[in-house]
Coordinates of C-alpha atoms in Angstrom, one line a residue:
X1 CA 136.4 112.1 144.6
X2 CA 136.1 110.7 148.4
X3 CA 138.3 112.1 150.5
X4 CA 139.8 108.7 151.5
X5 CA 142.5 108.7 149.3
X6 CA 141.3 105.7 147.0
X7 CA 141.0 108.2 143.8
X8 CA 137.3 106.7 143.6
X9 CA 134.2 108.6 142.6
X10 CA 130.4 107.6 143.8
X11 CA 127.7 107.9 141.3
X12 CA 126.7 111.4 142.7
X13 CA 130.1 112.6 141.8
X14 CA 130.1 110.9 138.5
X15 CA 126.6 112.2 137.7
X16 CA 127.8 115.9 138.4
X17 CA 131.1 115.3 136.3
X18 CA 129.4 114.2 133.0
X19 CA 126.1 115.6 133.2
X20 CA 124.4 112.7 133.2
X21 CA 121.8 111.8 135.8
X22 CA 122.9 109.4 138.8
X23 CA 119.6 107.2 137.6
X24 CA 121.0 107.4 133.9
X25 CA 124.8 106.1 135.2
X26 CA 123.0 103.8 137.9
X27 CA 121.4 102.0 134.8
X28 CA 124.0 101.6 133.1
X29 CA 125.5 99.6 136.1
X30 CA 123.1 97.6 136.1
X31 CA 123.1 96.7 132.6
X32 CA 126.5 96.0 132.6
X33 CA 128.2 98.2 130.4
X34 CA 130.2 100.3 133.2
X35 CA 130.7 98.0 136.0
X36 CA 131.7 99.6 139.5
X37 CA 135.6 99.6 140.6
X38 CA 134.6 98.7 143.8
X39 CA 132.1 99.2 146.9
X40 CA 132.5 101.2 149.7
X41 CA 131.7 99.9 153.4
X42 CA 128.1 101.0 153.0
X43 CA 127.6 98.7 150.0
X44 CA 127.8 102.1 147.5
X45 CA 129.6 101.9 143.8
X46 CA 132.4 103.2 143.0
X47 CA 134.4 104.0 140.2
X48 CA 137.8 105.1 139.4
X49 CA 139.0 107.6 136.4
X50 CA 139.2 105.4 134.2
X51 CA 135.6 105.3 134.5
X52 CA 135.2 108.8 133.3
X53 CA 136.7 107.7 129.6
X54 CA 134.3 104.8 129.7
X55 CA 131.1 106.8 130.7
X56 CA 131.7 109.1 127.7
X57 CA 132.2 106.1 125.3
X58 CA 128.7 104.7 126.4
X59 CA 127.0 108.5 126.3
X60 CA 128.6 108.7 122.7
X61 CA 127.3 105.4 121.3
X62 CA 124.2 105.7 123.0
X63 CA 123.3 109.0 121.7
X64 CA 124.4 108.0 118.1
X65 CA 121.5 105.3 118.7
X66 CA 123.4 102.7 119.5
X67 CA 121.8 100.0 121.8
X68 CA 123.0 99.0 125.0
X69 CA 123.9 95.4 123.6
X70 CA 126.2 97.1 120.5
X71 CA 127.8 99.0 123.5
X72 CA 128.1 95.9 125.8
X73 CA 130.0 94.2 122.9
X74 CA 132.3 97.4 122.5
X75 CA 132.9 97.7 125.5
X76 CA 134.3 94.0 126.2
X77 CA 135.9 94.0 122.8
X78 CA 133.8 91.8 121.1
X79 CA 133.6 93.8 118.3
X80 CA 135.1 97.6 116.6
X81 CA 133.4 101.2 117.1
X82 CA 133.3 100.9 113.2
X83 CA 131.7 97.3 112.7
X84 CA 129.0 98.0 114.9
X85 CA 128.5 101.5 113.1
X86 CA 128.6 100.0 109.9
X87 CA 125.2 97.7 111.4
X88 CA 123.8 100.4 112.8
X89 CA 123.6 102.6 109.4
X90 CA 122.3 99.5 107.9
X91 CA 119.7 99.3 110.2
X92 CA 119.0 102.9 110.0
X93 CA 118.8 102.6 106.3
X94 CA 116.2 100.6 106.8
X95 CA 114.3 102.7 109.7
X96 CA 114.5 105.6 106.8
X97 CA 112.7 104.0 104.0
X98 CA 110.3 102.9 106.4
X99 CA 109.6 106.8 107.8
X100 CA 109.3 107.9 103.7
X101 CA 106.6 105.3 103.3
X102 CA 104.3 106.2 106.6
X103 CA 105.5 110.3 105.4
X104 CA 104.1 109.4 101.5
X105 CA 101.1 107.5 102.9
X106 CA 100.2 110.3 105.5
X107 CA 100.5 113.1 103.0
X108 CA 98.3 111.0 100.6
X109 CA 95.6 110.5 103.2
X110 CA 95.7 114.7 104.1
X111 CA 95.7 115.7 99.9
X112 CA 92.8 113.3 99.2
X113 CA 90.6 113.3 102.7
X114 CA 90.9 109.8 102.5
X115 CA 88.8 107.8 104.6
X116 CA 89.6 105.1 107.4
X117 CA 89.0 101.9 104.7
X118 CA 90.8 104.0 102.0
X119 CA 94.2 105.2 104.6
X120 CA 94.5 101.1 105.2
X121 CA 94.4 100.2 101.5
X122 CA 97.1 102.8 100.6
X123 CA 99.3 101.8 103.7
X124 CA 99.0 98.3 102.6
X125 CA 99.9 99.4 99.5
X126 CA 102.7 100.9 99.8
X127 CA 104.3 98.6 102.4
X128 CA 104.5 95.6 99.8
X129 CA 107.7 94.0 99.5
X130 CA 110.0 94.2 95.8
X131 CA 108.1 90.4 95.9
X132 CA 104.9 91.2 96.5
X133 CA 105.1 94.3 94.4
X134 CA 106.4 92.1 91.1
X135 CA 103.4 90.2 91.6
X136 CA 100.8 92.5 91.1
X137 CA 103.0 93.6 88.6
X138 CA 103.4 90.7 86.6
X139 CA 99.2 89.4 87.4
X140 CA 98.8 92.8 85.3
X141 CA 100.8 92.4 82.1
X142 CA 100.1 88.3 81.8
X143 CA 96.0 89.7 81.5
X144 CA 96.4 92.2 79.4
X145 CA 99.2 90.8 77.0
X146 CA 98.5 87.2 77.0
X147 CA 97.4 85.8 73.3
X148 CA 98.7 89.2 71.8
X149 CA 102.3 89.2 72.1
X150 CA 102.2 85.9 70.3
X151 CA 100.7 87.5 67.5
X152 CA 103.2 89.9 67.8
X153 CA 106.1 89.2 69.4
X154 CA 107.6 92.7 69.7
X155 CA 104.3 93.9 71.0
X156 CA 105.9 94.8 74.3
X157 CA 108.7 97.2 72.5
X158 CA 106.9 99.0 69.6
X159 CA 104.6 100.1 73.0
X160 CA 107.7 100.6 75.1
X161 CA 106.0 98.8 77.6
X162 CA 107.0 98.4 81.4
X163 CA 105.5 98.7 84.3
X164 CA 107.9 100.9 86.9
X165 CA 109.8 99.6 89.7
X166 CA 109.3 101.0 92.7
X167 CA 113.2 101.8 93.8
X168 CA 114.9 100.3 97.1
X169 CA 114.8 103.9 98.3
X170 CA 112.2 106.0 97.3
X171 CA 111.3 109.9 97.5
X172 CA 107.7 110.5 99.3
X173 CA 106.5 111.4 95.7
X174 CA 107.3 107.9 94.5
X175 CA 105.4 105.9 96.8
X176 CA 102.6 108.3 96.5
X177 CA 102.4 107.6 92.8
X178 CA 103.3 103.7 93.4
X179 CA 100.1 103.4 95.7
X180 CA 97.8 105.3 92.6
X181 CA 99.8 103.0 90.5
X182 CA 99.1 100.1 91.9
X183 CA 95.2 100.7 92.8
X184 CA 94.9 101.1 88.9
X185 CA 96.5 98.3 87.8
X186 CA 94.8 96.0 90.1
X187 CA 91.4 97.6 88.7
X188 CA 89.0 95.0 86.6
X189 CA 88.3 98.2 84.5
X190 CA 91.5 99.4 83.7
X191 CA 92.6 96.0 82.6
X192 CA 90.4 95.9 80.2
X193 CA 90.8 99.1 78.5
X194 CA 94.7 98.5 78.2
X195 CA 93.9 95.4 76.8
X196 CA 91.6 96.7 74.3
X197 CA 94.7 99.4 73.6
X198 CA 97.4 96.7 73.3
X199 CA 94.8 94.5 70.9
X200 CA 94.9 97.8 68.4
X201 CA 98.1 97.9 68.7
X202 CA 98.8 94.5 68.1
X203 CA 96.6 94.1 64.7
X204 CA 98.3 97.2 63.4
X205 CA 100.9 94.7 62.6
X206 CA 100.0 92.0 60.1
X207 CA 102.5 89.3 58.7
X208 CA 104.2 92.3 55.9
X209 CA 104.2 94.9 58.2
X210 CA 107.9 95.6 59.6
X211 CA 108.7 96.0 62.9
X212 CA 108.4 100.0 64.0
X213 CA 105.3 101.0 61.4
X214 CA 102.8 101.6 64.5
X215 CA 105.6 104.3 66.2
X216 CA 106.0 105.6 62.8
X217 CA 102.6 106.4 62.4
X218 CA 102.0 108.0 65.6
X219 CA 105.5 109.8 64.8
X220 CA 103.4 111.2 62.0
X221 CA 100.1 112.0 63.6
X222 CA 102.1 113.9 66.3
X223 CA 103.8 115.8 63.4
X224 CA 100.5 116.2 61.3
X225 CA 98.4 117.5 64.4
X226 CA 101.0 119.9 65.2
X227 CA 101.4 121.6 62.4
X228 CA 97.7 122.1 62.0
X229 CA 97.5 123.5 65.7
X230 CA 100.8 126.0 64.6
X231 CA 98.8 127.2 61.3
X232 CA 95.6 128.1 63.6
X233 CA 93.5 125.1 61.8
X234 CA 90.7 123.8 63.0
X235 CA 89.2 120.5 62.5
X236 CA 86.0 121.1 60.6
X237 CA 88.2 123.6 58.2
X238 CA 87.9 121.6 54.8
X239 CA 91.8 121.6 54.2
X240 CA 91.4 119.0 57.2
X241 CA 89.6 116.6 55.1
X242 CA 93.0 116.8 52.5
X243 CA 95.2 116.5 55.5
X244 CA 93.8 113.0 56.3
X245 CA 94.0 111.6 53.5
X246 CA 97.6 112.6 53.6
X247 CA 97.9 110.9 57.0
X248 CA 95.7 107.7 56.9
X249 CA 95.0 106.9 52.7
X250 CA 92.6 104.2 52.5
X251 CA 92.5 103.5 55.8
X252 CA 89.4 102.4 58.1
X253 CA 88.6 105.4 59.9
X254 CA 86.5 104.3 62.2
X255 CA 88.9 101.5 63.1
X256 CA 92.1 104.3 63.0
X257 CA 89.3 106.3 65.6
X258 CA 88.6 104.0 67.8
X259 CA 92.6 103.3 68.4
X260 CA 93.5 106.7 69.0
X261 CA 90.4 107.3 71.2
X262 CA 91.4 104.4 73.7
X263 CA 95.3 105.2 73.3
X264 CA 94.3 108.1 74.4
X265 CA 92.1 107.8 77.3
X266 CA 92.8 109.7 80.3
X267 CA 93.5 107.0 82.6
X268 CA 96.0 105.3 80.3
X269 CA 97.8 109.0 80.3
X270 CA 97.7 109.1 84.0
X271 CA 99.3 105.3 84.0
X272 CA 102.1 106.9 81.6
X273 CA 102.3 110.0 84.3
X274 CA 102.5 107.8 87.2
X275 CA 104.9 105.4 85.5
X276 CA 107.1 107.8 84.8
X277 CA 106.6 109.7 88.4
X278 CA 107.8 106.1 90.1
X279 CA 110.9 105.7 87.7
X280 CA 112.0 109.3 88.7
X281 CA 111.6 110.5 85.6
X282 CA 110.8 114.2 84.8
X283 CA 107.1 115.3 83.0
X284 CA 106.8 113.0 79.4
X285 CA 105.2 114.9 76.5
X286 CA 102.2 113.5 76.2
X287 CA 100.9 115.2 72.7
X288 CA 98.0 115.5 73.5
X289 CA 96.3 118.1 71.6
X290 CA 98.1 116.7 68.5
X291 CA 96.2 113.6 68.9
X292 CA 93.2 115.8 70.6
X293 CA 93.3 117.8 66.7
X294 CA 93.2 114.4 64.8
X295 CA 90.8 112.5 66.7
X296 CA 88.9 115.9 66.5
X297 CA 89.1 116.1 62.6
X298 CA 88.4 112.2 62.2
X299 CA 85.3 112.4 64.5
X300 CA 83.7 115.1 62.1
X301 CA 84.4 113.1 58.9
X302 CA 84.5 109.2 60.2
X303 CA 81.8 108.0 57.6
X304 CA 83.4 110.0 54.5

């Protein structure tokens, strides 16, 4: 305090008070948000007590991010501590998902040595809005169902069909399996071969075949394969041939190999993994050495 019995501070005294630096305080002057009581003779700010409360106010609010224009309108009240809070943890919301992403694309680029071209597709990727995302999304299952789901109307559901969502706030892990997500959707390739897959799938179903006899089937094969793998049989054992018969009658085995061999391609069971990854769901069972024993057993005896 000056000894001149006003009960004013300068900024020096201020400064050694709080803590704060006489530049830091001497900003905030000039910004507005802690306005001098008054000036001495020299022309130097001072404050009074009061001051003191309001210096802390600004430190607080500052430090808890706050910029100097949410103080400013504090300050003057303009508006409450918890309005402007409730702003600023929207905004930081915000600021969060935005950190996951650059983390998910980052840790991408270090796991795959990804170079320069690849590092600005997956950035790009991964920055799409919900919009843009449903898109891509929506490009992909108008190629690859159109014409089919007509045949088959329920096409979508005996597959169980949908593309994941990425959520509003993802983990690191989601994004990262988003951007392999979308690269493979996108691809000309993989287009075709889950077309190809939804075309099987779709003529399993003619006009007298109910709703639910392609899931049943598969239900079966997963059951059939299985049981063979837990009795030790192999494929080119000659009970195999008996166990087929079982499973697919008069069937076209050739036709009933060619399915299986493209439902169960390994990119269409990495689209499953990823799908699932983005969805937040845990590890789906793939069966694949059930199908792996059948498609094994079929290739050996396709032309019996």
């Amino acid at each position: 305090m000056i000894d001149d019995g006003t009960g004013l501070f300068t900024i020096g005294e201020l400064a050694r008070a709080t803590g704060l630096t006489v530049r830091t305080i001497r900003y905030w002057s000039d910004e507005g948000v802690l306005t001098p009581t008054s000036r001495s003779t020299g022309g130097y700010r001072l404050y009074d007590a009061e001051s003191f409360a309001r210096l802390e106010l600004i430190r607080t609010l500052r430090e808890l991010g706050l910029g100097l224009g949410h103080v400013r309108e504090v300050l003057a009240g303009e508006r409450t501590v918890a309005e402007v809070a409730t702003a600023h943890v929207a905004a930081l919301d915000v600021q969060i998902r935005a950190l996951k992403v650059t983390r998910a694309v980052l840790s991408t680029v270090a796991r795959r040595g990804s170079s320069a071209e690849e590092t600005t597709l997956m950035n790009r990727l991964a920055r799409l809005s919900a919009a843009e995302r449903r898109r891509i999304v929506e490009d992909f299952t108008t190629e690859i169902f159109e014409g089919l789901d007509t045949a088959d109307p329920d096409i979508r559901t005996r597959l169980r069909f949908a593309v994941a969502e990425l959520p509003d706030d993802p983990t690191p892990e989601q994004v990262d399996a988003w951007v392999e997500l979308a690269e493979m959707i996108q691809d000309p390739e993989f287009r075709a071969l889950m077309r190809k897959m939804v075309a099987f799938k779709a003529a399993d179903r003619g006009p007298d075949v109910p709703a639910g006899t392609s899931l049943w089937f598969m239900s079966r094969l997963v059951q059939t394969g299985g049981e063979a793998l837990r009795r030790g049989l192999a494929p080119e054992d000659p009970e195999a041939e008996r166990i087929l018969r079982e499973l697919l009658g008069d069937a076209d085995r050739a036709a009933v190999l060619e399915r299986l061999t493209a439902a169960t391609n390994a990119r269409v069971a990495r689209y499953r993994e990823l799908s699932a990854a983005v969805s937040g769901l845990g590890p789906q069972a793939a069966y694949e050495q059930e199908f792996a024993w059948v498609v094994a057993a079929l290739e050996l005896r396709v032309d019996r």
